[in-house]
XYZ file of C-alpha atoms in Angstrom:
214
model
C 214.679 155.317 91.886
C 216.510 152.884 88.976
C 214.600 153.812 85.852
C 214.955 151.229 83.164
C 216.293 151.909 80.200
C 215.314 150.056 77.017
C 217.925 150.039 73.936
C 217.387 149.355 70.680
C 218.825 146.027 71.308
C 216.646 145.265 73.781
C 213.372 146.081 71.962
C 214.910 144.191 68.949
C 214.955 141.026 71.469
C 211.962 141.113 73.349
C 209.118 141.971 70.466
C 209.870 138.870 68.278
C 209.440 136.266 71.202
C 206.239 138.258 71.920
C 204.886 137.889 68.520
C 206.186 133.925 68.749
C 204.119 133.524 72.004
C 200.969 135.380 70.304
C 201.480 132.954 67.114
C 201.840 130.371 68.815
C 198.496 130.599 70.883
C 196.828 131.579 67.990
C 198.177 128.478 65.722
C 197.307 126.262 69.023
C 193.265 127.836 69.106
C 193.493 127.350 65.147
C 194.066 123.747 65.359
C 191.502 122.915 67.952
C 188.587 125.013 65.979
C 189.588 122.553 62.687
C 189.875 119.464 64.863
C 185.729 120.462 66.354
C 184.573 120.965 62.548
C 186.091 117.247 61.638
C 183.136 114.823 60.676
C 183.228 112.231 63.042
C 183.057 109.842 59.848
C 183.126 110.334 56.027
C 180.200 111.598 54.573
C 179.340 108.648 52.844
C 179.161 105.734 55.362
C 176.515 105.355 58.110
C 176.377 103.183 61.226
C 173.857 100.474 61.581
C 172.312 101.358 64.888
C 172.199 97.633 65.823
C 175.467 97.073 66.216
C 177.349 100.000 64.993
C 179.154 98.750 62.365
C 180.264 101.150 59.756
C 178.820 101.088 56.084
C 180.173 102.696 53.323
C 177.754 103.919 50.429
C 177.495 105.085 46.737
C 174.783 106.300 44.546
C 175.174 104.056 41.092
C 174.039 104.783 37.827
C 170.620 103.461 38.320
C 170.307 106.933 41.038
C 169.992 104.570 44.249
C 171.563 104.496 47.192
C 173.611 100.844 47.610
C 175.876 99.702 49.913
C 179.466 99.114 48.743
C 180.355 96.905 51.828
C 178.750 92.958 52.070
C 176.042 93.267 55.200
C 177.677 91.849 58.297
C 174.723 91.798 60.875
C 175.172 88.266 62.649
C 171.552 86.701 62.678
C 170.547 82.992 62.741
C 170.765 81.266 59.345
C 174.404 83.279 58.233
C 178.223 82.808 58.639
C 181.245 83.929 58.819
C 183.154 81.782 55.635
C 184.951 78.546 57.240
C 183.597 80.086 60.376
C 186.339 82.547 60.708
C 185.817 86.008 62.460
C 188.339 87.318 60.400
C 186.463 86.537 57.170
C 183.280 88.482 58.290
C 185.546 91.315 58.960
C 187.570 91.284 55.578
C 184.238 90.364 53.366
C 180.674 90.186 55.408
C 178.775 87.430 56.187
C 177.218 84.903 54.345
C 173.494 84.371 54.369
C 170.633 81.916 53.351
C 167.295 83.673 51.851
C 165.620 83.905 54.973
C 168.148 85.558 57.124
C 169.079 87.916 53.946
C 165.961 89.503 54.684
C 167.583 90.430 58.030
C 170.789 91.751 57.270
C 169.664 95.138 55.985
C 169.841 98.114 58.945
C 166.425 100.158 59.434
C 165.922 102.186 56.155
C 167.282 99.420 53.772
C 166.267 96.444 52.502
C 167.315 93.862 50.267
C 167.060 94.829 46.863
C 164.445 92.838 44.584
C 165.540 91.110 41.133
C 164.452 94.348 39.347
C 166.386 96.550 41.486
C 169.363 94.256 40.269
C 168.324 94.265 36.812
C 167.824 97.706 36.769
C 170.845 98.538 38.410
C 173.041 96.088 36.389
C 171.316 97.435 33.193
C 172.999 100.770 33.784
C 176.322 99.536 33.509
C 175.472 96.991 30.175
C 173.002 94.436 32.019
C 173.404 91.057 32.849
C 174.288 87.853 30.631
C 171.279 87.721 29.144
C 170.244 91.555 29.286
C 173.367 93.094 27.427
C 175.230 92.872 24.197
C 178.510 91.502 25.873
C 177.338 88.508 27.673
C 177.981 90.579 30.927
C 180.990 91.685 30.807
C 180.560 95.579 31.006
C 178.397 95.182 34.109
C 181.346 93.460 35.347
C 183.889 95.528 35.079
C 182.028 97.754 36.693
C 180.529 95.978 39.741
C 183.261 94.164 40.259
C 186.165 95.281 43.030
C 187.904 98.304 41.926
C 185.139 98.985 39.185
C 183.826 102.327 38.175
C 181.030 102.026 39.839
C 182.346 101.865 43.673
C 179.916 99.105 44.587
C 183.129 97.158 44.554
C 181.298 93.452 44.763
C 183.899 91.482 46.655
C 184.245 87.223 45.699
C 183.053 86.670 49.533
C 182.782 83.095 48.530
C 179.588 81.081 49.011
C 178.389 78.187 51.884
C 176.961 74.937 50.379
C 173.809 74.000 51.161
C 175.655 70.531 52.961
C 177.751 73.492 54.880
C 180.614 73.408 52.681
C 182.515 76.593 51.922
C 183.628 77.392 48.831
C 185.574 79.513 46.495
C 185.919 82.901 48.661
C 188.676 84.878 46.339
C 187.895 83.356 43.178
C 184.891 82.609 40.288
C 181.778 83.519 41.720
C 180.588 86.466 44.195
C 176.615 85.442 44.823
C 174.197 88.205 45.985
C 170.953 87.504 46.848
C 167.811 89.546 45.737
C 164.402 89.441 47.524
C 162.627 87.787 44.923
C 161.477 84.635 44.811
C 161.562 82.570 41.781
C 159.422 79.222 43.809
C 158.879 77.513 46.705
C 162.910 76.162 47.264
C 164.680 79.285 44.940
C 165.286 82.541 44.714
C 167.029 85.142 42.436
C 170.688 86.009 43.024
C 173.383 87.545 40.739
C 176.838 86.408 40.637
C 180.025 87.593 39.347
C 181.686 85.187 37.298
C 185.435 85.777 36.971
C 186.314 83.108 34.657
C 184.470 84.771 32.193
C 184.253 88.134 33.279
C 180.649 87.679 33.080
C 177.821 89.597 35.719
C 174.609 86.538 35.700
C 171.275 86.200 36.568
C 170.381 82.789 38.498
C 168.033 80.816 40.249
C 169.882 79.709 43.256
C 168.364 77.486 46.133
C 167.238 79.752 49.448
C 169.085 77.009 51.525
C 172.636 78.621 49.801
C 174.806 81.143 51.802
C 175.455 84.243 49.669
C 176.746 87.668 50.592
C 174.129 90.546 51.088
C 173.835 94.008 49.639
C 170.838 96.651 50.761
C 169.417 99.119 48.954
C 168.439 102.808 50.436
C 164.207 103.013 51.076
């Protein structure tokens, strides 16, 4: 009978492509246990169950929950700016009063004029709530800001269906409150001025949405 006879060569050869194989399998197992523990999204975004669209979020200064994407739920009564797809993507939709009230998923809503206030307050307060004419609450709200509610200039539709001025001077929100029978609050970033205001805007308007956790 042969018997085999192993060399210090040969034992010097075979161990290290054992110990390759065993790293190897153990590398490969590594990878797939760290791939399982992966959030399937970042921690702070949530899907709208109607549609399931993606949201991101941030808790401001005022302690709240907000949205720092525009709503982009497609309901009677909004738009996508010069009726583009490709705008609703890029900034959200653009809503009049009545359908704002729609855009926010289950467990938002559309925050009131105090929530705004409030909110805005935190960061300096609007035009005629601050020392600055605005202009801290801004910097802040503003894309880019410190706050990360990153308030995009979404542009606004005309009550005669025009569209106007997506990119530049004013980024309208609506609030829920209104101020009479044809008007409601909203809040607009003015970029000529650098200026965060508080106006009474008419409900037929089409202004960008954001919600506001329950």
């Amino acid at each position: 009978m042969k018997t085999t006879k192993w060399t210090t060569s040969s034992v010097h050869h075979q161990f290290p492509l054992s110990l390759l194989f065993c790293l190897c399998l153990l590398t490969v197992v590594w990878s797939c246990n760290k791939d399982d523990e992966q959030p399937t999204q970042s921690e702070n975004t949530f899907t709208d169950s109607r549609d399931g669209q993606v949201y991101e979020w941030v808790i401001l200064a005022d302690g709240k929950k907000w949205m720092a994407e525009n709503c982009n739920f497609s309901v009677p009564g909004s738009w996508c700016y010069d009726n583009k797809d490709s705008n609703c993507r890029s900034h959200g939709r653009l809503y009049n009063w009545e359908a704002a009230f729609s855009a926010c998923p289950s467990g938002w809503h559309l925050p009131t004029d105090e929530e705004w206030a409030s909110m805005a307050k935190t960061y300096g307060g609007h035009s005629q709530d601050s020392d600055d004419s605005g202009q801290s609450a801004y910097a802040a709200l503003a894309e880019g800001g410190e706050s990360g509610l990153n308030c995009l200039f979404s542009g606004y539709r005309h009550r005669d269906g025009e569209f106007l001025s997506m990119g530049r001077f004013y980024a309208y929100y609506w609030t829920s409150t209104e101020y009479d029978e044809l008007s409601a609050w909203s809040y607009a970033l003015f970029d000529t001025r650098d200026q965060l205001l508080r106006i009474v805007s008419r409900k037929e308007q089409g202004f960008a949405c954001r919600c506001v956790e329950d």
